[in-house]
Short mmCIF file of C-alpha atoms in Angstrom, two decimals:
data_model
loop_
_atom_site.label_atom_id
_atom_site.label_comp_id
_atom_site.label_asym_id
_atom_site.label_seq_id
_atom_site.Cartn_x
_atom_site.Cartn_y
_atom_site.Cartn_z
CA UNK A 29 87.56 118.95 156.42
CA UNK A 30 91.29 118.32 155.97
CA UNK A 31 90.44 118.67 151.83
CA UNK A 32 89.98 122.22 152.21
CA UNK A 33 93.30 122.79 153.91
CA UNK A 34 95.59 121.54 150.79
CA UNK A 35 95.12 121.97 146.89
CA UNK A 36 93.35 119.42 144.90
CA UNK A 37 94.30 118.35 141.65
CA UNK A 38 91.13 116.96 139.43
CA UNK A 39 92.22 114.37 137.29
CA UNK A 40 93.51 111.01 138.13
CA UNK A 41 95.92 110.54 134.80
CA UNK A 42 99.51 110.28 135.06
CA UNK A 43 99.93 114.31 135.06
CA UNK A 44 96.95 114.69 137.87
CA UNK A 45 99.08 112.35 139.71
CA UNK A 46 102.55 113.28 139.19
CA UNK A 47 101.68 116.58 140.23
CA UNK A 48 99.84 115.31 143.20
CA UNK A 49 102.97 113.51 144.11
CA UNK A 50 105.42 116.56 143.53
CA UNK A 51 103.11 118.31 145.63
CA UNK A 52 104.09 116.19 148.67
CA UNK A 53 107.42 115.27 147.63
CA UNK A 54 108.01 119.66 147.89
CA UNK A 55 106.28 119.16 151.89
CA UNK A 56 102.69 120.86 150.72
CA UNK A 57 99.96 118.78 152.93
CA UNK A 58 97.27 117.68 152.23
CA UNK A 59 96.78 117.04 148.61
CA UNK A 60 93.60 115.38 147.32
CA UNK A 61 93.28 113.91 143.85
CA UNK A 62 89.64 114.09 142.41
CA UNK A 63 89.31 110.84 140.19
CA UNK A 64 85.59 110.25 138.14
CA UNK A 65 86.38 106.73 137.46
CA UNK A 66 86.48 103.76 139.72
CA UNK A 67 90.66 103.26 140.20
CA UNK A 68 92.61 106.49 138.67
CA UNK A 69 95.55 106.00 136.56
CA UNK A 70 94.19 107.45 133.50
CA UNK A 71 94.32 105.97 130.03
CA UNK A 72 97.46 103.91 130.68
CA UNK A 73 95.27 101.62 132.56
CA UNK A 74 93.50 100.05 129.99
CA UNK A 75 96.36 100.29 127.34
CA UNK A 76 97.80 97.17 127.24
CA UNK A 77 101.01 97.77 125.48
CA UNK A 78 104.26 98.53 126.49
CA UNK A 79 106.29 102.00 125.81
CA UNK A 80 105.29 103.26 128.74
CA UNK A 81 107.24 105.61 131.56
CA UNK A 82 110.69 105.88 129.66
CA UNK A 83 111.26 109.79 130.34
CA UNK A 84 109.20 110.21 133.86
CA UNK A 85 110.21 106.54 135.16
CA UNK A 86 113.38 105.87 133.30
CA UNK A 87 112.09 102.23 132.46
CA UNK A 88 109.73 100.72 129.94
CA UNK A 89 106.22 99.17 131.30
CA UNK A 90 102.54 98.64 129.82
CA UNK A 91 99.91 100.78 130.13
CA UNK A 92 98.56 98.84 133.20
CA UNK A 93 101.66 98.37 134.82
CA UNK A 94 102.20 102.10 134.83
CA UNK A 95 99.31 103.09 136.01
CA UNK A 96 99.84 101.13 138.97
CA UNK A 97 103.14 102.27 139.64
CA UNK A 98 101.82 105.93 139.75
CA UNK A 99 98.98 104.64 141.78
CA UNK A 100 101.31 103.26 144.57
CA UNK A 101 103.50 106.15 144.35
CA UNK A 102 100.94 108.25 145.13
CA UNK A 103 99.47 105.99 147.95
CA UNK A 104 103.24 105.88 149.30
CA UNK A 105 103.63 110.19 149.26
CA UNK A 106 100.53 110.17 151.16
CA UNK A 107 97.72 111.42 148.63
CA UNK A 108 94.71 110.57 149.25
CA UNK A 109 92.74 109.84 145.94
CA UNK A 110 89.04 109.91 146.01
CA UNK A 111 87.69 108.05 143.22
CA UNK A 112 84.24 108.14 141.40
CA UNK A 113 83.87 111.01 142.34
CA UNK A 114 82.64 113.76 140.16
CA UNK A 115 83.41 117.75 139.91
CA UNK A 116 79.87 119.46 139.92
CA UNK A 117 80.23 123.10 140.43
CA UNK A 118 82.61 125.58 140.91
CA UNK A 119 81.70 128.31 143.47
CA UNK A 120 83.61 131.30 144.37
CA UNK A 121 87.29 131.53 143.67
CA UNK A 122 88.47 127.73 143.60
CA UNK A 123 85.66 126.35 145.56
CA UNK A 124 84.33 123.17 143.75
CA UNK A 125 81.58 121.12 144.50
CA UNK A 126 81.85 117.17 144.78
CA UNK A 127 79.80 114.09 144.16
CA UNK A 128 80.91 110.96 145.43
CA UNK A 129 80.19 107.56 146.74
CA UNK A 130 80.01 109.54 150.07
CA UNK A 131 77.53 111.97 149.01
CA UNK A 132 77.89 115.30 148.16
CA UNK A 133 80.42 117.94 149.68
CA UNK A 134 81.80 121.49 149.12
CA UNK A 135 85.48 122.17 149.72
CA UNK A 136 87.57 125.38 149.10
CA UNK A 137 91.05 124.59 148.19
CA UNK A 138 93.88 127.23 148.44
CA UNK A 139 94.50 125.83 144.93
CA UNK A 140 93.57 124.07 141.78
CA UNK A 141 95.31 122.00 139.48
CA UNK A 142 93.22 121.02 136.38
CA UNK A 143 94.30 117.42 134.82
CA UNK A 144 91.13 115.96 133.25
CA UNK A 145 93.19 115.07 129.75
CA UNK A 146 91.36 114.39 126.36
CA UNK A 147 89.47 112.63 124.38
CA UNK A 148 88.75 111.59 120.79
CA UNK A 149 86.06 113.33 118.88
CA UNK A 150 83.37 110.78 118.83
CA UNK A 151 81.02 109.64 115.55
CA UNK A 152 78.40 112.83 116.70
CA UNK A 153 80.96 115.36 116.65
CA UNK A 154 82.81 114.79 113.06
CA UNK A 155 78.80 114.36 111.58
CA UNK A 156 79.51 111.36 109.82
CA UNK A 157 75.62 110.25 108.28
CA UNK A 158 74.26 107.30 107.97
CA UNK A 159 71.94 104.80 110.41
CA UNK A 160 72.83 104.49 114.40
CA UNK A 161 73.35 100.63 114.67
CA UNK A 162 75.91 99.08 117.27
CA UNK A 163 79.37 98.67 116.65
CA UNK A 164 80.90 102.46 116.31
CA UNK A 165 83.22 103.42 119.54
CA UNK A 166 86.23 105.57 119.79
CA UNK A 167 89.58 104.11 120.71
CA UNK A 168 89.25 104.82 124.38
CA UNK A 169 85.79 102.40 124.75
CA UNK A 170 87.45 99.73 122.27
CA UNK A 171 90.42 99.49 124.78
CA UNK A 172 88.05 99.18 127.93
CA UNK A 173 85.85 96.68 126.61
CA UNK A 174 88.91 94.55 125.10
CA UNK A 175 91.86 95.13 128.34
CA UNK A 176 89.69 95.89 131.13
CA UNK A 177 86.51 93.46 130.39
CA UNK A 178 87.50 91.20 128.08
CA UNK A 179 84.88 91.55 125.38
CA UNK A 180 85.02 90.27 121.87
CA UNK A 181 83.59 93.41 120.42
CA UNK A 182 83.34 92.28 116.25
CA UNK A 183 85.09 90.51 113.48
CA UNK A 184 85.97 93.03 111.25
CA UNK A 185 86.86 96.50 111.14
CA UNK A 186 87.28 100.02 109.96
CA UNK A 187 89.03 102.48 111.54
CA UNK A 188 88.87 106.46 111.12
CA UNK A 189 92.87 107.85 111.21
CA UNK A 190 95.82 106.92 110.87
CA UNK A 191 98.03 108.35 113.34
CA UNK A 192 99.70 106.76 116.53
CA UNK A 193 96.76 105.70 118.68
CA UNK A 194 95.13 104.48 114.95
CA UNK A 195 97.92 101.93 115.22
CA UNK A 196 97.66 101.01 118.72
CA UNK A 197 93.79 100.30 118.27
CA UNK A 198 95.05 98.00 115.11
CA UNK A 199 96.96 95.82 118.35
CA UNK A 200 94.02 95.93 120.04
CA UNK A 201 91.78 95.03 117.82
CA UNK A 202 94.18 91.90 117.15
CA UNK A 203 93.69 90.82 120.65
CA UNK A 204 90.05 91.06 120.63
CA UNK A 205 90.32 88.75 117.72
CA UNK A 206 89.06 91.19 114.95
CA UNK A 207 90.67 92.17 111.55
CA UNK A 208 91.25 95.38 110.54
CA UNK A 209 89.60 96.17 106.37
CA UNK A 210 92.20 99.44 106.90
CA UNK A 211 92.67 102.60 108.10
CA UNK A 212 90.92 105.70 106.86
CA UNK A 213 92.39 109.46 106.60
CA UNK A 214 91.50 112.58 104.74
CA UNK A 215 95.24 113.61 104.97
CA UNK A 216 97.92 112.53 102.49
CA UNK A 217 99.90 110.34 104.50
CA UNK A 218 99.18 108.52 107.37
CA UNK A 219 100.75 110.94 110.96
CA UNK A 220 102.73 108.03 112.51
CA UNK A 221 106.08 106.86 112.55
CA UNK A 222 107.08 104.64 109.61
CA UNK A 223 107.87 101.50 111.57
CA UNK A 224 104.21 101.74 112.90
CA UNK A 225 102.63 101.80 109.45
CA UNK A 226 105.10 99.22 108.35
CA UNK A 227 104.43 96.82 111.03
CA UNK A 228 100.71 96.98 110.62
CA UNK A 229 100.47 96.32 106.93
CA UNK A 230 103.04 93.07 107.39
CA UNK A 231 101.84 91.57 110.95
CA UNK A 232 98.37 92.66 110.85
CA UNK A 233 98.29 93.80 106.82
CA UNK A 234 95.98 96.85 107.27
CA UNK A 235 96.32 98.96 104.23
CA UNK A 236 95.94 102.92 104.76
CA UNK A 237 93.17 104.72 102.62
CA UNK A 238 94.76 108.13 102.54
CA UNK A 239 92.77 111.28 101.21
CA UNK A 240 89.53 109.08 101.84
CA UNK A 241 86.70 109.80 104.32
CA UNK A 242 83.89 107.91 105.63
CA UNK A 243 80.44 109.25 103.91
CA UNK A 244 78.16 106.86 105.77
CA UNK A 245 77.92 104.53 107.96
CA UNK A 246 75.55 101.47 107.43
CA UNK A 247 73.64 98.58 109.57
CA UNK A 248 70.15 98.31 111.56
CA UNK A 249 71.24 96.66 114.77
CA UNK A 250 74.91 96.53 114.49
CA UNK A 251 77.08 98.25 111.24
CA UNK A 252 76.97 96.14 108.46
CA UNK A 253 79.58 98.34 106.02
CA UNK A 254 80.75 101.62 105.68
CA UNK A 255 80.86 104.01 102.37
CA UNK A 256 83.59 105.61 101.82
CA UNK A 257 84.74 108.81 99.33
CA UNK A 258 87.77 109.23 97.71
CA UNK A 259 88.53 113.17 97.97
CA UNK A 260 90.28 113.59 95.00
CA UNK A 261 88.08 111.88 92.58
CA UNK A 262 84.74 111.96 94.36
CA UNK A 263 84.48 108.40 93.89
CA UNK A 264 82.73 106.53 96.32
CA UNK A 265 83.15 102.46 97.46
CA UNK A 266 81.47 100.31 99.75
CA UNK A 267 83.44 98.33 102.38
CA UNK A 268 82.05 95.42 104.90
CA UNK A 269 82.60 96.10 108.60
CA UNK A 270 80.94 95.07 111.93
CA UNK A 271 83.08 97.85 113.83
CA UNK A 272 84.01 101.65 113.12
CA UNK A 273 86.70 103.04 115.02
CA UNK A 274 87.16 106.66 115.65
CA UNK A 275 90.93 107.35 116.74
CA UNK A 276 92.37 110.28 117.22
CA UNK A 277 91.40 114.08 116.32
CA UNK A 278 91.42 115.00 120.03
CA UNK A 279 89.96 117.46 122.32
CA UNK A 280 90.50 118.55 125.61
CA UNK A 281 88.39 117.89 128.37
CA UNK A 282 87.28 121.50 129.04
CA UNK A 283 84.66 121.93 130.47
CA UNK A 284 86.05 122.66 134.15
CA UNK A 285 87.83 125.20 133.11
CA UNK A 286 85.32 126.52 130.91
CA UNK A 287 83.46 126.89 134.26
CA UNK A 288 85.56 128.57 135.79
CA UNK A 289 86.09 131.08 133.81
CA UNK A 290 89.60 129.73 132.20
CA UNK A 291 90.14 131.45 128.89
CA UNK A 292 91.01 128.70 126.21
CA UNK A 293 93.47 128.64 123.31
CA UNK A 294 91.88 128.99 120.07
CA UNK A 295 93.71 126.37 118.64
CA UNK A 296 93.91 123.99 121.06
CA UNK A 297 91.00 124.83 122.80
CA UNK A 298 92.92 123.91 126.42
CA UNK A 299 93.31 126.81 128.99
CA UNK A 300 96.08 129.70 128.02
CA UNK A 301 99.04 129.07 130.51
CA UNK A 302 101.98 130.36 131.18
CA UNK A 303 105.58 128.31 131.80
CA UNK A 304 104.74 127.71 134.97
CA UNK A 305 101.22 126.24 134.08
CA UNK A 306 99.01 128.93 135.48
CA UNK A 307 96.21 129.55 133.87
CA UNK A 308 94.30 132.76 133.64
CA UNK A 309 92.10 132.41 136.68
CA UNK A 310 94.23 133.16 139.71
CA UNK A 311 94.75 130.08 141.74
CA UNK A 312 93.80 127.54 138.95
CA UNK A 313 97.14 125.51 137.72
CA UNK A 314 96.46 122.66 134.43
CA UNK A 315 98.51 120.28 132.72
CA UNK A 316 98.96 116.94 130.91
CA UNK A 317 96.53 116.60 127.70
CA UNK A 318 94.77 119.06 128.59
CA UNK A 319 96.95 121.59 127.29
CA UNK A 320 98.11 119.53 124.62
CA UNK A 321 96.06 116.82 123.19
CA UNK A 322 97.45 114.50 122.85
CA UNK A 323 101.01 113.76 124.24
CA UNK A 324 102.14 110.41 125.46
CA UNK A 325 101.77 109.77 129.01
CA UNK A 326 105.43 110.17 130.12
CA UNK A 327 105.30 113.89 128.80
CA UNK A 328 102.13 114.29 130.92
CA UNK A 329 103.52 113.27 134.21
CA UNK A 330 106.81 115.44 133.42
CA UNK A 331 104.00 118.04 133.24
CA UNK A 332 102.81 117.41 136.84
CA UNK A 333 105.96 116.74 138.18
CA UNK A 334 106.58 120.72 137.01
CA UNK A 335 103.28 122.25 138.13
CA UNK A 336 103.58 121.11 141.20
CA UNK A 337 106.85 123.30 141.70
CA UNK A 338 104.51 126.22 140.93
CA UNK A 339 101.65 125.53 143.33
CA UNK A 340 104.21 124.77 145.63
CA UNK A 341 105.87 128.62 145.32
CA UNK A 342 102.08 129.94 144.99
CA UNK A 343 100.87 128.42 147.99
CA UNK A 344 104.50 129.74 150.05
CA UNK A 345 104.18 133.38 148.41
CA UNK A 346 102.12 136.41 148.22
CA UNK A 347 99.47 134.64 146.40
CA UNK A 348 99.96 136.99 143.21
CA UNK A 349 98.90 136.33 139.74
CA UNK A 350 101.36 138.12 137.97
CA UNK A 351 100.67 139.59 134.63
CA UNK A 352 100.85 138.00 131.25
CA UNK A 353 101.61 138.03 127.39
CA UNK A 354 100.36 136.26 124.75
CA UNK A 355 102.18 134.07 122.86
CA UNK A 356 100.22 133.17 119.19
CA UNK A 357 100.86 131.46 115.86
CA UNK A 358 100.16 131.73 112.31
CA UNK A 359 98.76 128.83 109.89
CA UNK A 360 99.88 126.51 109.26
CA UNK A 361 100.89 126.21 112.79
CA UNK A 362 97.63 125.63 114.83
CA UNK A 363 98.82 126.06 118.39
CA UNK A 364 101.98 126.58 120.66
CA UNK A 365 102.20 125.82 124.39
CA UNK A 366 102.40 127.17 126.77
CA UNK A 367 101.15 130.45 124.99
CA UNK A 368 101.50 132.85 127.91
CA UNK A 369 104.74 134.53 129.33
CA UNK A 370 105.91 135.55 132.54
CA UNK A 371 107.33 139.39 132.95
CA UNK A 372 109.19 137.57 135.30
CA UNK A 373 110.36 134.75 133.17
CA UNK A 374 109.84 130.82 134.34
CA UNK A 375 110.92 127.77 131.89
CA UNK A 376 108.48 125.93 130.37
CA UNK A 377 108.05 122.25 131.43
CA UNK A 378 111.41 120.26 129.76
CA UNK A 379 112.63 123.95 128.77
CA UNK A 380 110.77 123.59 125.97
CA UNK A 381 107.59 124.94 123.93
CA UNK A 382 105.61 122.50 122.04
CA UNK A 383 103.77 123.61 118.99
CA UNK A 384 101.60 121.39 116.65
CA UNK A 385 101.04 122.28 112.77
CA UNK A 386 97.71 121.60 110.29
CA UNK A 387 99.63 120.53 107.59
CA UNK A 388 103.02 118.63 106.46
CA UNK A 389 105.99 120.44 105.85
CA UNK A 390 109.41 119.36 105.50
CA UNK A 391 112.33 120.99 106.38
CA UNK A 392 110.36 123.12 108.16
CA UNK A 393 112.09 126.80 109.48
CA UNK A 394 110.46 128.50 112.48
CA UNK A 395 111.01 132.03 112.97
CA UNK A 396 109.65 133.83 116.56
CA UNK A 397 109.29 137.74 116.22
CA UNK A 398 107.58 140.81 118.72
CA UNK A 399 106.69 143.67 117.42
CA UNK A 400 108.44 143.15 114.16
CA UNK A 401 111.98 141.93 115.87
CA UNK A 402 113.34 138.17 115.40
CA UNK A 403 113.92 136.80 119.09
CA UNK A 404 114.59 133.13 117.38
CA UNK A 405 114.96 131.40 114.20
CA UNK A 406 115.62 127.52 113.51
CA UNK A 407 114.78 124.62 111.21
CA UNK A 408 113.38 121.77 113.65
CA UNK A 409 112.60 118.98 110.68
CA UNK A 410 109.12 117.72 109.78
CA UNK A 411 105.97 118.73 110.92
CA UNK A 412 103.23 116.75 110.93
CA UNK A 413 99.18 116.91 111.95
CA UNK A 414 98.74 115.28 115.31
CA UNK A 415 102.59 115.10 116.63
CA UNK A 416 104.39 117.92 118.35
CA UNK A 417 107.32 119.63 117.38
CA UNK A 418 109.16 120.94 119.81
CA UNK A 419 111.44 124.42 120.07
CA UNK A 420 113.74 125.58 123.09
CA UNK A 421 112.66 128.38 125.74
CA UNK A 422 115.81 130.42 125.58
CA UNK A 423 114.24 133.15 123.34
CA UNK A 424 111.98 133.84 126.30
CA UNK A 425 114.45 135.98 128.30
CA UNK A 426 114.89 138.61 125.07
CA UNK A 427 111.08 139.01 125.14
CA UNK A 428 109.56 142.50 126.30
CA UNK A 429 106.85 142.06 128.50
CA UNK A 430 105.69 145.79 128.13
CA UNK A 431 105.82 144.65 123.86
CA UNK A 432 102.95 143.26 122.09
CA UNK A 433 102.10 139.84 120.99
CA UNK A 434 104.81 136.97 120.65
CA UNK A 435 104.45 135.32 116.69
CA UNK A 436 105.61 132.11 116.12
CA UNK A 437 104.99 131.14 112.42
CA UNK A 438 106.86 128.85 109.37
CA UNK A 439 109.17 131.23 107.60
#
């Protein structure tokens, strides 16, 4: 089966198919993307707002627009994408098994790139109480059932976080004709960029409920208001709502790798990889949101466009897995990536490490040591929960792979 003969990338999204792309764009044939829904193109698809594709594409589009241009891209390089279809197994050293429209089938790829993104941590896994009714979705379903199916989903809701996608499902929301009663975070200030919060208190005038969490959620067949508990003063208030919105506070979709064997970050709970996006299983390449949840979608398909230069020199060399060094952070910094290192050096996609921090800090000064010696020191600005800062690879080189661990960490 001409599958087994070329690597397979699992994931659909703008990084599974950027890299799929890359792949054939760098003369590696076959490549097969594995796609679980019905038409891939990831969450761009059913994100009906523009900002998309300005660093990957060099041109603004919406969400649906871009997904289709990777879609015919891909369809023009020659990848062939097999959609709902559904990774079962994995057996061996890369060999997956497959369920699909066809049936099943077993195919052993020479390599593996994993691109199954994120998702938002739904009502069951941030134990919010209360009754079950209708009515309570996370972004990703409200999009679908507004964009893709046209649904008028409720009149009136509230939404959990207040961060970039928290805004975005305040649009939405607007175009399935509901109100928004306002946005809900335990934090201090809302994550997003001030022209976001701006614009949705004047246009839309959603207020933000900062160091506030919802206690309860109530309703019989559908929500019928929330409770919710001011942090500071333990108060609590009831607020009327027909919808509850879960946005952000995302988490990799892990459980491929997890199965074969990948070990995760700690704090960002995506596969440890290197610069060159290998992860720890010999063979087994990831990128996009998986390793970093979650970055826009032009900074995923930069990420595929640069894996695939790796699976390209894996497949055309030795097949080694050369060794690697940990790179690891102190609070409040909860994760940098990539968090491995090459004895043999590679840049990190955009020459660049991204790291993402637990709290707010201004003016914030990063310092990088090994074994007690500064290899890099630099003020990069703000940091906030939920956005990436970003700080350049050159201290890589002066790192000694025979050292010990690599600290990155707020002086």
């Amino acid at each position: 089966m001409a599958i087994a003969d070329g690597p397979v990338v699992i994931g659909g999204g703008p990084s599974g198919l950027a890299a799929a792309i890359g792949l054939r764009g760098l003369g590696i044939s076959p490549v097969t993307v594995i796609e679980r829904e019905r038409e891939a193109g990831g969450i761009p698809r059913h994100s009906d707002h523009s900002g998309f594709g300005l660093r990957d594409l060099r041109t603004v589009l919406s969400g649906p627009k871009y997904a289709a241009r990777y879609r015919e891209l891909a369809e023009g390089a020659g990848v062939e994408v097999l959609a709902e279809t559904m990774v079962t197994e994995w057996e061996g050293a890369r060999g997956v098994k497959l369920t699909g429209p066809g049936g099943r089938m077993e195919v052993d790829p020479p390599a593996v790139v994993l691109a199954t993104g994120c998702r938002e941590r739904p009502r069951s896994a941030r134990l919010v109480p209360g009754s079950r009714p209708a009515g309570v979705m996370t972004t990703a379903t409200l999009q679908q059932l507004v964009h893709l199916r046209g649904q008028k989903v409720g009149r009136r809701a509230v939404i959990v976080g207040a961060e970039h996608v928290s805004f975005s499902a305040v649009a939405t929301l607007a175009h399935g004709g509901a109100s928004v009663a306002g946005l809900v975070t335990d934090l201090p200030k809302h994550q997003s960029l001030r022209s976001f919060r701006a614009g949705a208190a004047v246009r839309y005038r959603a207020p933000v409920w900062t160091r506030t969490q919802v206690s309860a959620i109530h309703g019989t067949e559908r929500v019928e208001s929330v409770e919710l508990t001011e942090l500071d003063s333990g108060r609590t208030r009831t607020v009327d709502c027909d919808l509850v919105i879960f946005t952000a506070d995302w988490i990799p979709d892990h459980e491929l790798a997890v199965m074969a064997g990948c070990e995760l970050d700690r704090g960002s709970l995506g596969p440890l990889i290197d610069p060159a996006l290998r992860t720890t299983r010999p063979g087994v390449f990831a990128a996009g949101n998986l390793l970093h949840p979650a970055e826009t979608a032009d900074v995923c398909a930069l990420d595929g466009r640069h894996v695939a230069a790796g699976v390209a020199a894996y497949l055309r060399g030795p097949g080694e897995w050369p060794s690697q060094l940990r790179v690891a952070t102190r609070s409040p910094l909860a994760w940098v990536a990539p968090n491995l290192l090459l004895a043999t050096g590679h840049p990190p996609p955009r020459n660049r490490f991204l790291m993402r921090s637990r709290e707010f800090v201004s003016r914030a000064r990063i310092g990088i040591r090994q074994d007690g010696r500064e290899l890099w020191s630099g003020r990069i600005g703000r940091l906030v929960p939920g956005r990436s800062a970003s700080i350049p690879a050159g201290w890589a080189s002066r790192v000694d792979p025979d050292g010990g661990p690599v600290i990155v960490a707020v002086k």
